[in-house]
mmCIF file of C-alpha atoms in Angstrom:
data_model
loop_
_atom_site.group_PDB
_atom_site.id
_atom_site.type_symbol
_atom_site.label_atom_id
_atom_site.label_comp_id
_atom_site.label_asym_id
_atom_site.label_seq_id
_atom_site.Cartn_x
_atom_site.Cartn_y
_atom_site.Cartn_z
ATOM 1 C CA UNK A 1 0.000 0.000 0.000
ATOM 2 C CA UNK A 2 1.088 3.542 -0.700
ATOM 3 C CA UNK A 3 0.473 6.118 2.010
ATOM 4 C CA UNK A 4 0.345 9.648 0.666
ATOM 5 C CA UNK A 5 1.564 12.721 2.496
ATOM 6 C CA UNK A 6 -0.233 15.296 0.331
ATOM 7 C CA UNK A 7 0.574 19.005 0.343
ATOM 8 C CA UNK A 8 -1.418 21.265 -1.989
ATOM 9 C CA UNK A 9 0.131 24.712 -2.454
ATOM 10 C CA UNK A 10 -1.742 25.872 -5.570
ATOM 11 C CA UNK A 11 -5.519 26.276 -5.273
ATOM 12 C CA UNK A 12 -5.926 25.470 -8.979
ATOM 13 C CA UNK A 13 -5.516 21.772 -8.160
ATOM 14 C CA UNK A 14 -8.741 21.916 -6.108
ATOM 15 C CA UNK A 15 -10.770 21.912 -9.347
ATOM 16 C CA UNK A 16 -9.946 18.194 -9.650
ATOM 17 C CA UNK A 17 -11.960 17.380 -6.539
ATOM 18 C CA UNK A 18 -10.668 14.711 -4.183
ATOM 19 C CA UNK A 19 -6.927 14.920 -4.795
ATOM 20 C CA UNK A 20 -6.169 12.242 -2.223
ATOM 21 C CA UNK A 21 -8.396 9.736 -4.059
ATOM 22 C CA UNK A 22 -7.042 10.698 -7.490
ATOM 23 C CA UNK A 23 -3.462 10.326 -6.221
ATOM 24 C CA UNK A 24 -4.198 6.989 -4.545
ATOM 25 C CA UNK A 25 -5.755 5.695 -7.773
ATOM 26 C CA UNK A 26 -2.634 6.721 -9.720
ATOM 27 C CA UNK A 27 -0.249 5.106 -7.243
ATOM 28 C CA UNK A 28 -2.372 1.949 -7.124
ATOM 29 C CA UNK A 29 -2.087 1.772 -10.924
ATOM 30 C CA UNK A 30 1.668 2.194 -10.620
ATOM 31 C CA UNK A 31 1.768 -0.591 -8.044
ATOM 32 C CA UNK A 32 -0.129 -2.824 -10.470
ATOM 33 C CA UNK A 33 2.920 -2.845 -12.758
ATOM 34 C CA UNK A 34 5.671 -2.592 -10.143
ATOM 35 C CA UNK A 35 4.837 -3.291 -6.554
ATOM 36 C CA UNK A 36 6.218 -1.237 -3.697
ATOM 37 C CA UNK A 37 4.865 -0.294 -0.320
ATOM 38 C CA UNK A 38 5.627 2.850 1.598
ATOM 39 C CA UNK A 39 4.970 6.558 1.807
ATOM 40 C CA UNK A 40 5.111 9.095 -0.986
ATOM 41 C CA UNK A 41 5.363 12.750 -0.095
ATOM 42 C CA UNK A 42 3.399 14.539 -2.831
ATOM 43 C CA UNK A 43 3.587 18.282 -3.426
ATOM 44 C CA UNK A 44 1.037 19.785 -5.818
ATOM 45 C CA UNK A 45 2.310 23.297 -6.327
ATOM 46 C CA UNK A 46 2.854 26.038 -8.895
ATOM 47 C CA UNK A 47 5.314 26.559 -11.714
ATOM 48 C CA UNK A 48 7.583 28.905 -9.743
ATOM 49 C CA UNK A 49 8.232 26.241 -7.098
ATOM 50 C CA UNK A 50 8.877 23.567 -9.741
ATOM 51 C CA UNK A 51 11.296 25.860 -11.560
ATOM 52 C CA UNK A 52 13.175 26.591 -8.328
ATOM 53 C CA UNK A 53 13.342 22.894 -7.397
ATOM 54 C CA UNK A 54 14.550 22.061 -10.902
ATOM 55 C CA UNK A 55 17.247 24.734 -10.622
ATOM 56 C CA UNK A 56 18.297 23.757 -7.096
ATOM 57 C CA UNK A 57 18.432 19.992 -7.591
ATOM 58 C CA UNK A 58 19.116 19.512 -11.300
ATOM 59 C CA UNK A 59 20.859 22.754 -12.260
ATOM 60 C CA UNK A 60 18.192 23.429 -14.909
ATOM 61 C CA UNK A 61 16.638 26.888 -14.609
ATOM 62 C CA UNK A 62 13.283 26.198 -16.271
ATOM 63 C CA UNK A 63 9.893 24.909 -15.243
ATOM 64 C CA UNK A 64 9.109 21.228 -15.578
ATOM 65 C CA UNK A 65 5.889 19.330 -14.946
ATOM 66 C CA UNK A 66 7.053 16.701 -12.448
ATOM 67 C CA UNK A 67 10.119 16.037 -10.313
ATOM 68 C CA UNK A 68 10.855 12.913 -8.309
ATOM 69 C CA UNK A 69 13.296 12.543 -5.449
ATOM 70 C CA UNK A 70 13.816 8.898 -4.430
ATOM 71 C CA UNK A 71 14.479 8.253 -0.762
ATOM 72 C CA UNK A 72 17.523 6.385 0.421
ATOM 73 C CA UNK A 73 16.952 2.771 1.514
ATOM 74 C CA UNK A 74 17.640 3.829 5.110
ATOM 75 C CA UNK A 75 14.655 6.221 4.893
ATOM 76 C CA UNK A 76 12.130 3.440 4.263
ATOM 77 C CA UNK A 77 9.166 3.249 4.451
ATOM 78 C CA UNK A 78 9.485 6.625 2.679
ATOM 79 C CA UNK A 79 9.753 5.927 -1.047
ATOM 80 C CA UNK A 80 10.473 9.577 -1.819
ATOM 81 C CA UNK A 81 9.046 12.904 -2.856
ATOM 82 C CA UNK A 82 7.152 13.912 -5.987
ATOM 83 C CA UNK A 83 6.385 17.529 -6.937
ATOM 84 C CA UNK A 84 4.011 18.565 -9.735
ATOM 85 C CA UNK A 85 3.491 22.079 -11.135
ATOM 86 C CA UNK A 86 -0.059 23.227 -11.815
ATOM 87 C CA UNK A 87 0.406 25.736 -14.637
ATOM 88 C CA UNK A 88 2.651 23.637 -16.865
ATOM 89 C CA UNK A 89 0.556 20.526 -16.219
ATOM 90 C CA UNK A 90 -2.605 22.375 -17.201
ATOM 91 C CA UNK A 91 -0.994 23.768 -20.365
ATOM 92 C CA UNK A 92 0.466 20.378 -21.328
ATOM 93 C CA UNK A 93 -2.852 18.602 -20.770
ATOM 94 C CA UNK A 94 -4.650 21.132 -22.991
ATOM 95 C CA UNK A 95 -1.981 20.937 -25.699
ATOM 96 C CA UNK A 96 -2.207 17.137 -25.683
ATOM 97 C CA UNK A 97 -6.016 17.086 -25.668
ATOM 98 C CA UNK A 98 -6.207 15.350 -22.279
ATOM 99 C CA UNK A 99 -8.083 16.074 -19.110
ATOM 100 C CA UNK A 100 -5.974 17.468 -16.303
ATOM 101 C CA UNK A 101 -6.992 14.498 -14.147
ATOM 102 C CA UNK A 102 -5.669 11.991 -16.702
ATOM 103 C CA UNK A 103 -2.481 13.994 -17.214
ATOM 104 C CA UNK A 104 -1.870 14.266 -13.464
ATOM 105 C CA UNK A 105 -2.466 10.523 -13.155
ATOM 106 C CA UNK A 106 0.198 9.942 -15.809
ATOM 107 C CA UNK A 107 2.637 12.303 -14.075
ATOM 108 C CA UNK A 108 2.103 10.512 -10.748
ATOM 109 C CA UNK A 109 2.656 7.065 -12.291
ATOM 110 C CA UNK A 110 5.762 8.458 -14.000
ATOM 111 C CA UNK A 111 7.023 9.928 -10.734
ATOM 112 C CA UNK A 112 6.280 6.728 -8.816
ATOM 113 C CA UNK A 113 8.351 4.700 -11.282
ATOM 114 C CA UNK A 114 11.227 7.156 -10.853
ATOM 115 C CA UNK A 115 11.039 6.616 -7.095
ATOM 116 C CA UNK A 116 11.543 2.904 -7.747
ATOM 117 C CA UNK A 117 14.668 3.534 -9.796
ATOM 118 C CA UNK A 118 13.336 3.690 -13.343
ATOM 119 C CA UNK A 119 14.680 6.306 -15.725
ATOM 120 C CA UNK A 120 14.340 7.356 -19.347
ATOM 121 C CA UNK A 121 17.718 8.870 -20.149
ATOM 122 C CA UNK A 122 18.761 5.991 -22.427
ATOM 123 C CA UNK A 123 16.502 4.574 -25.164
ATOM 124 C CA UNK A 124 16.359 1.080 -23.613
ATOM 125 C CA UNK A 125 15.481 2.546 -20.189
ATOM 126 C CA UNK A 126 12.838 4.780 -21.747
ATOM 127 C CA UNK A 127 11.259 1.828 -23.543
ATOM 128 C CA UNK A 128 10.912 -0.117 -20.287
ATOM 129 C CA UNK A 129 9.608 2.840 -18.297
ATOM 130 C CA UNK A 130 7.121 3.900 -20.973
ATOM 131 C CA UNK A 131 5.783 0.341 -21.279
ATOM 132 C CA UNK A 132 5.155 0.278 -17.522
ATOM 133 C CA UNK A 133 3.418 3.661 -17.669
ATOM 134 C CA UNK A 134 1.255 2.580 -20.610
ATOM 135 C CA UNK A 135 0.202 -0.608 -18.791
ATOM 136 C CA UNK A 136 -0.559 1.232 -15.554
ATOM 137 C CA UNK A 137 -2.639 3.865 -17.323
ATOM 138 C CA UNK A 138 -4.440 1.258 -19.432
ATOM 139 C CA UNK A 139 -5.556 -0.411 -16.194
ATOM 140 C CA UNK A 140 -7.465 2.822 -15.521
ATOM 141 C CA UNK A 141 -8.804 3.196 -19.052
ATOM 142 C CA UNK A 142 -6.413 6.059 -19.837
ATOM 143 C CA UNK A 143 -5.006 6.118 -23.372
ATOM 144 C CA UNK A 144 -1.347 5.611 -24.198
ATOM 145 C CA UNK A 145 0.255 9.031 -23.533
ATOM 146 C CA UNK A 146 3.075 8.326 -26.004
ATOM 147 C CA UNK A 147 0.810 7.605 -28.963
ATOM 148 C CA UNK A 148 -0.068 10.575 -31.124
ATOM 149 C CA UNK A 149 -3.446 10.759 -32.830
#
């Protein structure tokens, strides 16, 4: 089971309704393809915070939609932290013709897989990670996010 420590810093996220339930559904889908138990600290915030986190931790001074920070094994049961920016997520969802709820679900599955050590920097890693994301999202009836219409 995934326990969620949810912090909502941008009121825009409230339009999605029960964020705890939406997040739990996303993490349960992630667990359906790669099982882990523990706590995820989830920050739903704004673009400025995501840009600052990206700059501070990755040396990249631009906004991004999701960041994941895996915990060390000694920090278990904490799996790690995930932060998602509202503005960029909303813009990306609209540009991709998706609902914000489905896009956030994808970002949370993506972040969860990062917490478990998956990455997409190399083509073979990306193929594995994307296949897991596609399967997790399909379990919820959400279309393949990597397939263009």
